[in-house]
């Protein structure tokens, strides 16, 4: 959760800038942690 807190201001700034550039409207913003594991398992022959 610390990483999200550290990057919150920068992410908000980037999002706001792009929304203005595109003339878009933000309907909702959500934060979540995503963990991806890539396990390499050898094939048994």
Short mmCIF file of N, CA and C in Angstrom, two decimals:
data_model
loop_
_atom_site.label_atom_id
_atom_site.label_comp_id
_atom_site.label_asym_id
_atom_site.label_seq_id
_atom_site.Cartn_x
_atom_site.Cartn_y
_atom_site.Cartn_z
N UNK A 1 0.82 -1.19 0.00
CA UNK A 1 0.00 0.00 0.00
C UNK A 1 0.86 1.25 0.00
N UNK A 2 2.08 1.15 0.51
CA UNK A 2 2.97 2.31 0.55
C UNK A 2 3.31 2.80 -0.85
N UNK A 3 3.52 1.89 -1.77
CA UNK A 3 3.87 2.27 -3.15
C UNK A 3 2.73 3.06 -3.78
N UNK A 4 1.50 2.65 -3.52
CA UNK A 4 0.36 3.38 -4.08
C UNK A 4 0.28 4.78 -3.49
N UNK A 5 0.52 4.90 -2.21
CA UNK A 5 0.47 6.21 -1.56
C UNK A 5 1.57 7.13 -2.11
N UNK A 6 2.75 6.57 -2.35
CA UNK A 6 3.85 7.38 -2.87
C UNK A 6 3.58 7.88 -4.28
N UNK A 7 2.85 7.11 -5.07
CA UNK A 7 2.61 7.47 -6.47
C UNK A 7 1.26 8.12 -6.72
N UNK A 8 0.45 8.28 -5.72
CA UNK A 8 -0.91 8.80 -5.88
C UNK A 8 -0.92 10.19 -6.51
N UNK A 9 -0.09 11.10 -6.03
CA UNK A 9 -0.08 12.47 -6.56
C UNK A 9 0.35 12.50 -8.02
N UNK A 10 1.38 11.76 -8.36
CA UNK A 10 1.87 11.72 -9.74
C UNK A 10 0.81 11.11 -10.67
N UNK A 11 0.18 10.05 -10.24
CA UNK A 11 -0.86 9.41 -11.06
C UNK A 11 -2.03 10.36 -11.28
N UNK A 12 -2.40 11.08 -10.25
CA UNK A 12 -3.50 12.04 -10.37
C UNK A 12 -3.14 13.15 -11.34
N UNK A 13 -1.91 13.62 -11.26
CA UNK A 13 -1.44 14.67 -12.16
C UNK A 13 -1.46 14.20 -13.62
N UNK A 14 -0.94 13.00 -13.88
CA UNK A 14 -0.93 12.45 -15.24
C UNK A 14 -2.35 12.26 -15.76
N UNK A 15 -3.22 11.72 -14.91
CA UNK A 15 -4.61 11.49 -15.31
C UNK A 15 -5.30 12.81 -15.65
N UNK A 16 -5.12 13.81 -14.81
CA UNK A 16 -5.75 15.11 -15.05
C UNK A 16 -5.27 15.75 -16.34
N UNK A 17 -3.98 15.65 -16.60
CA UNK A 17 -3.42 16.23 -17.82
C UNK A 17 -4.00 15.56 -19.07
N UNK A 18 -4.04 14.23 -19.07
CA UNK A 18 -4.57 13.51 -20.24
C UNK A 18 -6.06 13.78 -20.44
N UNK A 19 -6.80 13.88 -19.35
CA UNK A 19 -8.23 14.16 -19.46
C UNK A 19 -8.44 15.52 -20.12
N UNK A 20 -7.66 16.51 -19.72
CA UNK A 20 -7.76 17.84 -20.35
C UNK A 20 -7.38 17.78 -21.82
N UNK A 21 -6.26 17.09 -22.13
CA UNK A 21 -5.80 16.99 -23.52
C UNK A 21 -6.83 16.32 -24.42
N UNK A 22 -7.50 15.30 -23.90
CA UNK A 22 -8.45 14.54 -24.70
C UNK A 22 -9.87 15.10 -24.64
N UNK A 23 -10.10 16.03 -23.74
CA UNK A 23 -11.45 16.55 -23.58
C UNK A 23 -12.39 15.48 -23.05
N UNK A 24 -11.85 14.60 -22.23
CA UNK A 24 -12.63 13.47 -21.70
C UNK A 24 -13.21 13.81 -20.34
N UNK A 25 -13.98 12.87 -19.82
CA UNK A 25 -14.56 13.01 -18.49
C UNK A 25 -14.28 11.73 -17.71
N UNK A 26 -13.73 11.88 -16.52
CA UNK A 26 -13.45 10.72 -15.67
C UNK A 26 -14.71 10.41 -14.87
N UNK A 27 -15.19 9.20 -15.00
CA UNK A 27 -16.40 8.79 -14.30
C UNK A 27 -16.10 8.17 -12.94
N UNK A 28 -14.97 7.48 -12.84
CA UNK A 28 -14.64 6.81 -11.59
C UNK A 28 -13.15 6.52 -11.55
N UNK A 29 -12.58 6.55 -10.38
CA UNK A 29 -11.17 6.21 -10.18
C UNK A 29 -11.10 5.21 -9.03
N UNK A 30 -10.34 4.15 -9.22
CA UNK A 30 -10.19 3.15 -8.16
C UNK A 30 -8.72 2.73 -8.09
N UNK A 31 -8.26 2.45 -6.90
CA UNK A 31 -6.90 1.98 -6.70
C UNK A 31 -6.95 0.54 -6.22
N UNK A 32 -6.02 -0.27 -6.70
CA UNK A 32 -5.93 -1.64 -6.24
C UNK A 32 -4.53 -2.15 -6.47
N UNK A 33 -4.14 -3.13 -5.69
CA UNK A 33 -2.84 -3.78 -5.87
C UNK A 33 -3.03 -4.98 -6.77
N UNK A 34 -2.09 -5.19 -7.65
CA UNK A 34 -2.13 -6.32 -8.56
C UNK A 34 -0.83 -7.09 -8.44
N UNK A 35 -0.93 -8.34 -8.09
CA UNK A 35 0.25 -9.20 -7.97
C UNK A 35 0.16 -10.28 -9.04
N UNK A 36 1.22 -10.41 -9.81
CA UNK A 36 1.26 -11.42 -10.86
C UNK A 36 2.46 -12.32 -10.60
N UNK A 37 2.21 -13.60 -10.56
CA UNK A 37 3.29 -14.56 -10.35
C UNK A 37 3.48 -15.36 -11.63
N UNK A 38 4.70 -15.48 -12.05
CA UNK A 38 5.02 -16.27 -13.24
C UNK A 38 5.93 -17.40 -12.78
N UNK A 39 5.37 -18.58 -12.70
CA UNK A 39 6.14 -19.72 -12.22
C UNK A 39 6.53 -20.60 -13.40
N UNK A 40 7.78 -20.96 -13.44
CA UNK A 40 8.26 -21.87 -14.50
C UNK A 40 8.38 -23.26 -13.90
N UNK A 41 7.58 -24.16 -14.41
CA UNK A 41 7.59 -25.54 -13.92
C UNK A 41 8.10 -26.42 -15.05
N UNK A 42 9.18 -27.16 -14.81
CA UNK A 42 9.70 -28.01 -15.88
C UNK A 42 8.72 -29.13 -16.22
N UNK A 43 8.71 -29.49 -17.49
CA UNK A 43 7.84 -30.59 -17.92
C UNK A 43 8.45 -31.91 -17.49
N UNK A 44 7.62 -32.77 -17.00
CA UNK A 44 8.08 -34.11 -16.62
C UNK A 44 7.77 -35.05 -17.77
N UNK A 45 8.80 -35.72 -18.27
CA UNK A 45 8.61 -36.61 -19.41
C UNK A 45 8.72 -38.04 -18.96
#
